[in-house]
Each structure stands twice: as structure tokens, then as C-alpha cells.
Amino acid sequence: MWIFLLVLAAAMGAWGLWRHSKQRRRAALLEQGLSDTERAIVVDEVPLVRRLPTDLRAGFEGRIALFRHQVDFVGCNGLEVTREMELSIAAQACLIVANSDIWYDHLSTILIYPGAFKSRQAEQNGYIVTERETVRVGESWERGPVVLSWPHVEQGAEDDTDGQNVVLHEFAHQLDALSGDTDGIPILSRDQSPEDWIRIFGDAHDAHTRSVERGHKGVIDPYGALSPEEFFAVAVEAFFERPKQLHHEAADVYAQLSALLRVDPARWTS
């Protein structure tokens, strides 16, 4: 018995040292931030960053450094991943959590394709399972990986006012999945009410779906009518790229996202 206790104590001690070392490394990366060259690349690749308030920039840059340390960027179909690609994707992903304690804890790999890619998905209807192949520009799995088409990443970053950004979209799904289900209900801030979130986003999704069915187009992409989780993802896109319009058209949705992410992009200036 005493041998077992000694082994257990040693294992717990080793785990404690590993955890402490990991925390110190994380803190060092958050403090490290970006070099002048890396900062210039981020600003050039992701124009939206220019609007970020000064008081959020240090934390934002530290999160980019942590993200790049944590994640492997893997080029597919012959694509060679560059520093510019890594910084662009990391910056867009970290904009969502620029002032938040939320983190992509389970993500370790991003697959980058030189264009749109084919994806196989299984659908179940009762006892019948069918598999279909679709062409996608982005895809997010609950515990990773995230899969992206580089030309669409570039396009989404370059036009930062159209409300369409594949990185913001897929990483909104990553955020959503941290709750255990990708259902449009992420882990909320302490001062947020789950009942309020469900009511506000449920009502907004229903209204959005009816609007799309009538052929009306608003600030939130029509794709959001597909499901609550897709509505959440496209709402995040609009929140960062068309914040004033979202605040005007869906003030309650905007307020919930602002409370969740602890930022107020409608007040940001370039």
C-alpha cells in the first residue's frame, strides 16, 4: 500500500510541476506579445485590427503569441504555410477573445487549403444514415481541427466591413463548442443570464428566418437562418465587421455579444 502511495505522490508532484511550468509558459507568451515586424504584418493582413482600442492591444498581441505557440498550422494539397498566413489567422481568431478569459483550450491544429475543399458529412434520419459530399471554405470540429481555405481567409480579412469573415465564423463555432455542444449557446459571462440569452437569440433567429424566407436582407447573413449555431456564428461576423449596423438592427443581440466578449466594437474607430 505504501508503495502505491509513494507512486501516487510522485505522479501528483510531477503533474503539479508540469502544470506550473505550463502556466508560467502561458504567462510568458502573453507578456511577450509581437515583434515590430510581426505587428506590421498583422496590421497589413488584418485591417480590422486598426480599429482595436489602444488599451486592448497588448493583451490581443499576447494572445496571438500564445495561439501560435499552441497551434500547428498545416498546409494541405501542397500549400506552403507562411508566417503571414499564421499571423493573419491567429489575429482574426484572437480578435474574438481580445478582452475575454475564454480560450480555445482544445485546439491544436489548423488545416489550410489552397482553395475551397471537399468535406464528407453523415446525416442520420431515424435508422437511416446518409453521407454527402459538400464543398466548403471553412469547417470547425468541436475539439479541432479548424479547416480553412486560404484565399477565402484573405478575402474575409481584406474587406472588413462586409460582415463576411470565414475565420471569425469558424472560431465562433469553436467558442460555441466550449460549452460541450455547438448549439448557439456558448459559455456565458458571470453577469449574463442563460434565460435571457436563449430568449433573445431564439427570438432573433426566428425573426431572421422569417425575414430570409420573405427575401429580405439585413446585416446578419442569410446563412444564419439554417440553425441557431449558424445564426450565432454569422452574428459574430456582423458584430466585428458591421457593429453599428448590428447595434441598430438587433440591439439585444449586440448587447449579449458585447457582454459575452467584453468588447464594444461599435465604439471603435479606425
PDB file of C-alpha atoms in Angstrom:
ATOM      1  CA  MET A   1       0.000   0.000   0.000  1.00  0.00           C
ATOM      2  CA  TRP A   2       2.773   2.413   0.965  1.00  0.00           C
ATOM      3  CA  ILE A   3       4.465   1.804  -2.406  1.00  0.00           C
ATOM      4  CA  PHE A   4       1.251   2.767  -4.181  1.00  0.00           C
ATOM      5  CA  LEU A   5       1.000   5.941  -2.085  1.00  0.00           C
ATOM      6  CA  LEU A   6       4.606   6.856  -2.898  1.00  0.00           C
ATOM      7  CA  VAL A   7       3.986   6.341  -6.627  1.00  0.00           C
ATOM      8  CA  LEU A   8       0.765   8.366  -6.420  1.00  0.00           C
ATOM      9  CA  ALA A   9       2.506  11.194  -4.567  1.00  0.00           C
ATOM     10  CA  ALA A  10       5.316  11.241  -7.137  1.00  0.00           C
ATOM     11  CA  ALA A  11       2.815  11.313 -10.004  1.00  0.00           C
ATOM     12  CA  MET A  12       0.857  14.146  -8.400  1.00  0.00           C
ATOM     13  CA  GLY A  13       4.070  16.067  -7.811  1.00  0.00           C
ATOM     14  CA  ALA A  14       5.160  15.629 -11.414  1.00  0.00           C
ATOM     15  CA  TRP A  15       1.725  16.712 -12.637  1.00  0.00           C
ATOM     16  CA  GLY A  16       1.881  19.771 -10.389  1.00  0.00           C
ATOM     17  CA  LEU A  17       5.309  20.743 -11.735  1.00  0.00           C
ATOM     18  CA  TRP A  18       4.100  20.259 -15.325  1.00  0.00           C
ATOM     19  CA  ARG A  19       1.004  22.376 -14.677  1.00  0.00           C
ATOM     20  CA  HIS A  20       3.043  25.110 -13.024  1.00  0.00           C
ATOM     21  CA  SER A  21       5.525  25.093 -15.916  1.00  0.00           C
ATOM     22  CA  LYS A  22       2.676  25.325 -18.416  1.00  0.00           C
ATOM     23  CA  GLN A  23       1.136  28.269 -16.565  1.00  0.00           C
ATOM     24  CA  ARG A  24       4.484  30.072 -16.465  1.00  0.00           C
ATOM     25  CA  ARG A  25       4.994  29.481 -20.184  1.00  0.00           C
ATOM     26  CA  ARG A  26       1.498  30.770 -20.926  1.00  0.00           C
ATOM     27  CA  ALA A  27       2.102  33.891 -18.845  1.00  0.00           C
ATOM     28  CA  ALA A  28       5.428  34.492 -20.594  1.00  0.00           C
ATOM     29  CA  LEU A  29       3.838  34.211 -24.037  1.00  0.00           C
ATOM     30  CA  LEU A  30       1.019  36.576 -23.096  1.00  0.00           C
ATOM     31  CA  GLU A  31       3.623  39.043 -21.852  1.00  0.00           C
ATOM     32  CA  GLN A  32       5.881  38.559 -24.876  1.00  0.00           C
ATOM     33  CA  GLY A  33       3.451  39.855 -27.496  1.00  0.00           C
ATOM     34  CA  LEU A  34       4.650  40.561 -31.028  1.00  0.00           C
ATOM     35  CA  SER A  35       7.812  41.900 -32.582  1.00  0.00           C
ATOM     36  CA  ASP A  36       7.641  45.108 -34.615  1.00  0.00           C
ATOM     37  CA  THR A  37       7.807  43.063 -37.812  1.00  0.00           C
ATOM     38  CA  GLU A  38       5.016  40.732 -36.705  1.00  0.00           C
ATOM     39  CA  ARG A  39       2.876  43.676 -35.615  1.00  0.00           C
ATOM     40  CA  ALA A  40       3.284  45.312 -39.031  1.00  0.00           C
ATOM     41  CA  ILE A  41       2.276  42.062 -40.761  1.00  0.00           C
ATOM     42  CA  VAL A  42      -0.858  41.750 -38.611  1.00  0.00           C
ATOM     43  CA  VAL A  43      -1.953  45.311 -39.344  1.00  0.00           C
ATOM     44  CA  ASP A  44      -1.321  44.806 -43.063  1.00  0.00           C
ATOM     45  CA  GLU A  45      -3.050  41.411 -43.271  1.00  0.00           C
ATOM     46  CA  VAL A  46      -5.997  42.227 -40.999  1.00  0.00           C
ATOM     47  CA  PRO A  47      -7.140  45.856 -41.427  1.00  0.00           C
ATOM     48  CA  LEU A  48      -9.827  45.371 -38.761  1.00  0.00           C
ATOM     49  CA  VAL A  49      -7.041  45.377 -36.152  1.00  0.00           C
ATOM     50  CA  ARG A  50      -6.508  49.104 -36.797  1.00  0.00           C
ATOM     51  CA  ARG A  51      -9.809  49.819 -35.041  1.00  0.00           C
ATOM     52  CA  LEU A  52      -8.810  47.969 -31.879  1.00  0.00           C
ATOM     53  CA  PRO A  53      -8.575  50.356 -28.894  1.00  0.00           C
ATOM     54  CA  THR A  54      -5.098  51.025 -27.537  1.00  0.00           C
ATOM     55  CA  ASP A  55      -5.872  49.551 -24.132  1.00  0.00           C
ATOM     56  CA  LEU A  56      -6.714  46.171 -25.712  1.00  0.00           C
ATOM     57  CA  ARG A  57      -3.692  45.862 -27.970  1.00  0.00           C
ATOM     58  CA  ALA A  58      -1.151  44.395 -25.541  1.00  0.00           C
ATOM     59  CA  GLY A  59      -3.481  41.611 -24.443  1.00  0.00           C
ATOM     60  CA  PHE A  60      -4.507  40.983 -28.041  1.00  0.00           C
ATOM     61  CA  GLU A  61      -0.905  40.629 -29.203  1.00  0.00           C
ATOM     62  CA  GLY A  62      -0.081  38.339 -26.276  1.00  0.00           C
ATOM     63  CA  ARG A  63      -2.978  36.089 -27.255  1.00  0.00           C
ATOM     64  CA  ILE A  64      -1.633  35.898 -30.817  1.00  0.00           C
ATOM     65  CA  ALA A  65       1.746  34.757 -29.478  1.00  0.00           C
ATOM     66  CA  LEU A  66       0.050  32.138 -27.275  1.00  0.00           C
ATOM     67  CA  PHE A  67      -2.149  30.978 -30.162  1.00  0.00           C
ATOM     68  CA  ARG A  68       0.823  30.434 -32.490  1.00  0.00           C
ATOM     69  CA  HIS A  69       2.683  28.518 -29.791  1.00  0.00           C
ATOM     70  CA  GLN A  70      -0.308  26.261 -29.144  1.00  0.00           C
ATOM     71  CA  VAL A  71      -1.473  25.571 -32.692  1.00  0.00           C
ATOM     72  CA  ASP A  72       0.157  23.713 -35.571  1.00  0.00           C
ATOM     73  CA  PHE A  73      -0.628  25.305 -38.935  1.00  0.00           C
ATOM     74  CA  VAL A  74      -0.641  22.568 -41.566  1.00  0.00           C
ATOM     75  CA  GLY A  75      -0.700  23.257 -45.293  1.00  0.00           C
ATOM     76  CA  CYS A  76      -2.752  20.840 -47.413  1.00  0.00           C
ATOM     77  CA  ASN A  77      -2.643  19.898 -51.118  1.00  0.00           C
ATOM     78  CA  GLY A  78       0.842  21.330 -51.499  1.00  0.00           C
ATOM     79  CA  LEU A  79       0.203  24.675 -49.782  1.00  0.00           C
ATOM     80  CA  GLU A  80       3.265  26.070 -48.003  1.00  0.00           C
ATOM     81  CA  VAL A  81       2.278  27.899 -44.837  1.00  0.00           C
ATOM     82  CA  THR A  82       3.985  31.264 -44.349  1.00  0.00           C
ATOM     83  CA  ARG A  83       4.417  33.492 -41.311  1.00  0.00           C
ATOM     84  CA  GLU A  84       1.936  35.901 -42.873  1.00  0.00           C
ATOM     85  CA  MET A  85      -0.702  33.159 -43.038  1.00  0.00           C
ATOM     86  CA  GLU A  86      -0.149  32.161 -39.412  1.00  0.00           C
ATOM     87  CA  LEU A  87      -0.303  35.733 -38.160  1.00  0.00           C
ATOM     88  CA  SER A  88      -3.386  36.564 -40.218  1.00  0.00           C
ATOM     89  CA  ILE A  89      -5.377  33.574 -38.992  1.00  0.00           C
ATOM     90  CA  ALA A  90      -4.174  33.931 -35.397  1.00  0.00           C
ATOM     91  CA  ALA A  91      -5.023  37.646 -35.327  1.00  0.00           C
ATOM     92  CA  GLN A  92      -8.545  37.116 -36.639  1.00  0.00           C
ATOM     93  CA  ALA A  93      -9.184  34.267 -34.207  1.00  0.00           C
ATOM     94  CA  CYS A  94      -7.823  36.297 -31.292  1.00  0.00           C
ATOM     95  CA  LEU A  95      -9.948  39.340 -32.083  1.00  0.00           C
ATOM     96  CA  ILE A  96     -12.911  37.366 -30.751  1.00  0.00           C
ATOM     97  CA  VAL A  97     -11.188  36.809 -27.392  1.00  0.00           C
ATOM     98  CA  ALA A  98      -9.134  40.012 -27.303  1.00  0.00           C
ATOM     99  CA  ASN A  99     -10.563  41.063 -23.938  1.00  0.00           C
ATOM    100  CA  SER A 100     -12.000  37.784 -22.716  1.00  0.00           C
ATOM    101  CA  ASP A 101     -10.903  34.990 -20.393  1.00  0.00           C
ATOM    102  CA  ILE A 102     -12.340  32.484 -22.884  1.00  0.00           C
ATOM    103  CA  TRP A 103      -9.701  30.474 -24.720  1.00  0.00           C
ATOM    104  CA  TYR A 104      -9.528  27.802 -27.415  1.00  0.00           C
ATOM    105  CA  ASP A 105      -8.277  25.207 -24.954  1.00  0.00           C
ATOM    106  CA  HIS A 106      -8.802  22.125 -27.114  1.00  0.00           C
ATOM    107  CA  LEU A 107      -7.491  23.441 -30.421  1.00  0.00           C
ATOM    108  CA  SER A 108      -4.118  22.156 -31.577  1.00  0.00           C
ATOM    109  CA  THR A 109      -4.313  22.056 -35.396  1.00  0.00           C
ATOM    110  CA  ILE A 110      -5.460  24.293 -38.248  1.00  0.00           C
ATOM    111  CA  LEU A 111      -5.544  22.792 -41.736  1.00  0.00           C
ATOM    112  CA  ILE A 112      -5.124  25.324 -44.548  1.00  0.00           C
ATOM    113  CA  TYR A 113      -6.095  24.553 -48.141  1.00  0.00           C
ATOM    114  CA  PRO A 114      -5.126  26.491 -51.290  1.00  0.00           C
ATOM    115  CA  GLY A 115      -8.840  26.864 -52.135  1.00  0.00           C
ATOM    116  CA  ALA A 116     -12.286  25.509 -51.345  1.00  0.00           C
ATOM    117  CA  PHE A 117     -12.161  21.884 -50.209  1.00  0.00           C
ATOM    118  CA  LYS A 118     -14.459  18.877 -50.192  1.00  0.00           C
ATOM    119  CA  SER A 119     -15.930  17.644 -46.936  1.00  0.00           C
ATOM    120  CA  ARG A 120     -17.905  14.488 -46.219  1.00  0.00           C
ATOM    121  CA  GLN A 121     -20.728  14.640 -43.704  1.00  0.00           C
ATOM    122  CA  ALA A 122     -23.008  11.941 -42.351  1.00  0.00           C
ATOM    123  CA  GLU A 123     -26.684  12.723 -41.727  1.00  0.00           C
ATOM    124  CA  GLN A 124     -28.991  10.492 -39.699  1.00  0.00           C
ATOM    125  CA  ASN A 125     -32.757  10.276 -40.129  1.00  0.00           C
ATOM    126  CA  GLY A 126     -34.073   7.638 -37.767  1.00  0.00           C
ATOM    127  CA  TYR A 127     -32.242   4.411 -38.600  1.00  0.00           C
ATOM    128  CA  ILE A 128     -31.065   5.715 -41.967  1.00  0.00           C
ATOM    129  CA  VAL A 129     -27.606   7.297 -42.248  1.00  0.00           C
ATOM    130  CA  THR A 130     -26.650   9.027 -45.478  1.00  0.00           C
ATOM    131  CA  GLU A 131     -23.312  10.551 -46.411  1.00  0.00           C
ATOM    132  CA  ARG A 132     -22.970  13.565 -48.647  1.00  0.00           C
ATOM    133  CA  GLU A 133     -20.023  15.492 -50.019  1.00  0.00           C
ATOM    134  CA  THR A 134     -20.019  19.289 -49.923  1.00  0.00           C
ATOM    135  CA  VAL A 135     -17.574  21.989 -50.987  1.00  0.00           C
ATOM    136  CA  ARG A 136     -16.579  24.288 -48.156  1.00  0.00           C
ATOM    137  CA  VAL A 137     -14.351  27.283 -47.467  1.00  0.00           C
ATOM    138  CA  GLY A 138     -14.224  26.678 -43.703  1.00  0.00           C
ATOM    139  CA  GLU A 139     -15.034  23.985 -41.190  1.00  0.00           C
ATOM    140  CA  SER A 140     -14.790  23.678 -37.418  1.00  0.00           C
ATOM    141  CA  TRP A 141     -14.748  20.466 -35.390  1.00  0.00           C
ATOM    142  CA  GLU A 142     -15.673  20.531 -31.715  1.00  0.00           C
ATOM    143  CA  ARG A 143     -12.184  19.721 -30.404  1.00  0.00           C
ATOM    144  CA  GLY A 144     -10.392  20.730 -33.583  1.00  0.00           C
ATOM    145  CA  PRO A 145      -9.159  20.909 -36.155  1.00  0.00           C
ATOM    146  CA  VAL A 146     -10.319  24.082 -37.846  1.00  0.00           C
ATOM    147  CA  VAL A 147     -10.107  23.804 -41.642  1.00  0.00           C
ATOM    148  CA  LEU A 148      -9.764  26.926 -43.812  1.00  0.00           C
ATOM    149  CA  SER A 149      -9.395  27.940 -47.445  1.00  0.00           C
ATOM    150  CA  TRP A 150      -6.554  30.470 -47.576  1.00  0.00           C
ATOM    151  CA  PRO A 151      -7.939  32.622 -50.457  1.00  0.00           C
ATOM    152  CA  HIS A 152     -11.193  32.993 -48.501  1.00  0.00           C
ATOM    153  CA  VAL A 153      -9.267  33.834 -45.329  1.00  0.00           C
ATOM    154  CA  GLU A 154      -7.518  36.610 -47.262  1.00  0.00           C
ATOM    155  CA  GLN A 155     -10.729  37.852 -48.811  1.00  0.00           C
ATOM    156  CA  GLY A 156     -12.525  37.929 -45.470  1.00  0.00           C
ATOM    157  CA  ALA A 157      -9.717  39.865 -43.823  1.00  0.00           C
ATOM    158  CA  GLU A 158      -9.241  42.387 -46.648  1.00  0.00           C
ATOM    159  CA  ASP A 159     -12.881  43.512 -46.677  1.00  0.00           C
ATOM    160  CA  ASP A 160     -13.542  44.230 -43.023  1.00  0.00           C
ATOM    161  CA  THR A 161     -16.937  45.887 -43.490  1.00  0.00           C
ATOM    162  CA  ASP A 162     -18.980  43.320 -45.454  1.00  0.00           C
ATOM    163  CA  GLY A 163     -19.873  41.147 -42.467  1.00  0.00           C
ATOM    164  CA  GLN A 164     -18.361  38.035 -44.023  1.00  0.00           C
ATOM    165  CA  ASN A 165     -15.231  36.561 -42.491  1.00  0.00           C
ATOM    166  CA  VAL A 166     -14.575  32.822 -42.545  1.00  0.00           C
ATOM    167  CA  VAL A 167     -12.091  32.896 -39.641  1.00  0.00           C
ATOM    168  CA  LEU A 168     -14.462  34.798 -37.363  1.00  0.00           C
ATOM    169  CA  HIS A 169     -17.222  32.394 -38.399  1.00  0.00           C
ATOM    170  CA  GLU A 170     -15.325  29.170 -37.701  1.00  0.00           C
ATOM    171  CA  PHE A 171     -13.852  30.423 -34.454  1.00  0.00           C
ATOM    172  CA  ALA A 172     -17.277  31.498 -33.288  1.00  0.00           C
ATOM    173  CA  HIS A 173     -18.124  27.806 -33.661  1.00  0.00           C
ATOM    174  CA  GLN A 174     -15.008  26.930 -31.623  1.00  0.00           C
ATOM    175  CA  LEU A 175     -16.188  29.314 -28.915  1.00  0.00           C
ATOM    176  CA  ASP A 176     -19.682  27.827 -29.036  1.00  0.00           C
ATOM    177  CA  ALA A 177     -18.316  24.281 -28.729  1.00  0.00           C
ATOM    178  CA  LEU A 178     -16.518  25.017 -25.440  1.00  0.00           C
ATOM    179  CA  SER A 179     -19.862  24.549 -23.683  1.00  0.00           C
ATOM    180  CA  GLY A 180     -19.902  20.910 -24.801  1.00  0.00           C
ATOM    181  CA  ASP A 181     -22.438  21.426 -27.588  1.00  0.00           C
ATOM    182  CA  THR A 182     -22.297  23.534 -30.737  1.00  0.00           C
ATOM    183  CA  ASP A 183     -25.820  24.881 -30.379  1.00  0.00           C
ATOM    184  CA  GLY A 184     -25.557  28.666 -30.385  1.00  0.00           C
ATOM    185  CA  ILE A 185     -25.332  28.853 -26.577  1.00  0.00           C
ATOM    186  CA  PRO A 186     -21.695  29.403 -25.545  1.00  0.00           C
ATOM    187  CA  ILE A 187     -20.315  29.587 -22.018  1.00  0.00           C
ATOM    188  CA  LEU A 188     -21.651  32.922 -20.836  1.00  0.00           C
ATOM    189  CA  SER A 189     -20.048  35.594 -18.681  1.00  0.00           C
ATOM    190  CA  ARG A 190     -20.898  35.559 -14.993  1.00  0.00           C
ATOM    191  CA  ASP A 191     -23.191  38.571 -15.306  1.00  0.00           C
ATOM    192  CA  GLN A 192     -25.196  37.051 -18.167  1.00  0.00           C
ATOM    193  CA  SER A 193     -28.452  35.165 -17.762  1.00  0.00           C
ATOM    194  CA  PRO A 194     -28.805  31.929 -19.775  1.00  0.00           C
ATOM    195  CA  GLU A 195     -32.549  32.512 -19.904  1.00  0.00           C
ATOM    196  CA  ASP A 196     -32.054  35.980 -21.416  1.00  0.00           C
ATOM    197  CA  TRP A 197     -29.558  34.643 -23.969  1.00  0.00           C
ATOM    198  CA  ILE A 198     -31.854  31.817 -25.079  1.00  0.00           C
ATOM    199  CA  ARG A 199     -34.840  34.146 -25.342  1.00  0.00           C
ATOM    200  CA  ILE A 200     -33.027  36.946 -27.166  1.00  0.00           C
ATOM    201  CA  PHE A 201     -31.147  34.739 -29.604  1.00  0.00           C
ATOM    202  CA  GLY A 202     -34.131  32.443 -30.112  1.00  0.00           C
ATOM    203  CA  ASP A 203     -36.447  35.347 -30.946  1.00  0.00           C
ATOM    204  CA  ALA A 204     -33.792  36.955 -33.174  1.00  0.00           C
ATOM    205  CA  HIS A 205     -33.172  33.700 -35.034  1.00  0.00           C
ATOM    206  CA  ASP A 206     -36.900  33.194 -35.621  1.00  0.00           C
ATOM    207  CA  ALA A 207     -37.293  36.764 -36.896  1.00  0.00           C
ATOM    208  CA  HIS A 208     -34.208  36.380 -39.084  1.00  0.00           C
ATOM    209  CA  THR A 209     -35.535  33.147 -40.583  1.00  0.00           C
ATOM    210  CA  ARG A 210     -38.879  34.765 -41.437  1.00  0.00           C
ATOM    211  CA  SER A 211     -37.072  37.726 -42.982  1.00  0.00           C
ATOM    212  CA  VAL A 212     -34.888  35.475 -45.127  1.00  0.00           C
ATOM    213  CA  GLU A 213     -37.942  33.499 -46.272  1.00  0.00           C
ATOM    214  CA  ARG A 214     -39.522  36.780 -47.425  1.00  0.00           C
ATOM    215  CA  GLY A 215     -36.387  37.638 -49.382  1.00  0.00           C
ATOM    216  CA  HIS A 216     -35.312  40.491 -47.118  1.00  0.00           C
ATOM    217  CA  LYS A 217     -31.630  41.055 -46.483  1.00  0.00           C
ATOM    218  CA  GLY A 218     -30.311  42.614 -43.287  1.00  0.00           C
ATOM    219  CA  VAL A 219     -26.990  42.992 -41.518  1.00  0.00           C
ATOM    220  CA  ILE A 220     -26.891  39.314 -40.490  1.00  0.00           C
ATOM    221  CA  ASP A 221     -26.030  36.910 -43.303  1.00  0.00           C
ATOM    222  CA  PRO A 222     -28.970  34.798 -44.585  1.00  0.00           C
ATOM    223  CA  TYR A 223     -26.927  31.671 -43.803  1.00  0.00           C
ATOM    224  CA  GLY A 224     -27.836  32.246 -40.182  1.00  0.00           C
ATOM    225  CA  ALA A 225     -31.374  31.036 -40.881  1.00  0.00           C
ATOM    226  CA  LEU A 226     -30.006  27.487 -41.216  1.00  0.00           C
ATOM    227  CA  SER A 227     -29.753  26.819 -37.464  1.00  0.00           C
ATOM    228  CA  PRO A 228     -29.178  28.541 -34.085  1.00  0.00           C
ATOM    229  CA  GLU A 229     -25.463  27.704 -34.173  1.00  0.00           C
ATOM    230  CA  GLU A 230     -25.041  29.226 -37.642  1.00  0.00           C
ATOM    231  CA  PHE A 231     -27.026  32.280 -36.547  1.00  0.00           C
ATOM    232  CA  PHE A 232     -24.593  32.746 -33.656  1.00  0.00           C
ATOM    233  CA  ALA A 233     -21.587  32.443 -35.993  1.00  0.00           C
ATOM    234  CA  VAL A 234     -22.837  34.966 -38.562  1.00  0.00           C
ATOM    235  CA  ALA A 235     -23.908  37.305 -35.749  1.00  0.00           C
ATOM    236  CA  VAL A 236     -20.296  37.273 -34.508  1.00  0.00           C
ATOM    237  CA  GLU A 237     -19.127  38.161 -38.028  1.00  0.00           C
ATOM    238  CA  ALA A 238     -21.505  41.140 -38.118  1.00  0.00           C
ATOM    239  CA  PHE A 239     -20.594  42.121 -34.543  1.00  0.00           C
ATOM    240  CA  PHE A 240     -16.979  42.751 -35.518  1.00  0.00           C
ATOM    241  CA  GLU A 241     -17.283  43.856 -39.145  1.00  0.00           C
ATOM    242  CA  ARG A 242     -20.597  45.771 -39.135  1.00  0.00           C
ATOM    243  CA  PRO A 243     -21.083  46.608 -35.465  1.00  0.00           C
ATOM    244  CA  LYS A 244     -23.031  49.836 -35.837  1.00  0.00           C
ATOM    245  CA  GLN A 245     -25.477  48.245 -38.252  1.00  0.00           C
ATOM    246  CA  LEU A 246     -25.925  45.241 -35.953  1.00  0.00           C
ATOM    247  CA  HIS A 247     -26.497  47.529 -32.975  1.00  0.00           C
ATOM    248  CA  HIS A 248     -29.135  49.386 -34.989  1.00  0.00           C
ATOM    249  CA  GLU A 249     -30.947  46.317 -36.353  1.00  0.00           C
ATOM    250  CA  ALA A 250     -30.568  43.891 -33.428  1.00  0.00           C
ATOM    251  CA  ALA A 251     -29.636  45.849 -30.317  1.00  0.00           C
ATOM    252  CA  ASP A 252     -30.383  42.986 -27.900  1.00  0.00           C
ATOM    253  CA  VAL A 253     -28.195  40.555 -29.863  1.00  0.00           C
ATOM    254  CA  TYR A 254     -25.418  43.138 -29.968  1.00  0.00           C
ATOM    255  CA  ALA A 255     -25.664  43.699 -26.206  1.00  0.00           C
ATOM    256  CA  GLN A 256     -25.450  39.975 -25.472  1.00  0.00           C
ATOM    257  CA  LEU A 257     -22.360  39.556 -27.669  1.00  0.00           C
ATOM    258  CA  SER A 258     -20.762  42.640 -26.127  1.00  0.00           C
ATOM    259  CA  ALA A 259     -21.319  41.244 -22.625  1.00  0.00           C
ATOM    260  CA  LEU A 260     -20.023  37.818 -23.671  1.00  0.00           C
ATOM    261  CA  LEU A 261     -16.817  39.041 -25.326  1.00  0.00           C
ATOM    262  CA  ARG A 262     -16.309  42.192 -23.193  1.00  0.00           C
ATOM    263  CA  VAL A 263     -15.774  44.459 -26.179  1.00  0.00           C
ATOM    264  CA  ASP A 264     -17.857  47.172 -27.835  1.00  0.00           C
ATOM    265  CA  PRO A 265     -16.720  47.406 -31.493  1.00  0.00           C
ATOM    266  CA  ALA A 266     -19.477  49.903 -32.371  1.00  0.00           C
ATOM    267  CA  ARG A 267     -17.367  52.427 -30.453  1.00  0.00           C
ATOM    268  CA  TRP A 268     -14.077  51.521 -32.116  1.00  0.00           C
ATOM    269  CA  THR A 269     -12.635  53.998 -34.591  1.00  0.00           C
ATOM    270  CA  SER A 270     -10.038  53.359 -37.302  1.00  0.00           C
TER     271      SER A 270
END
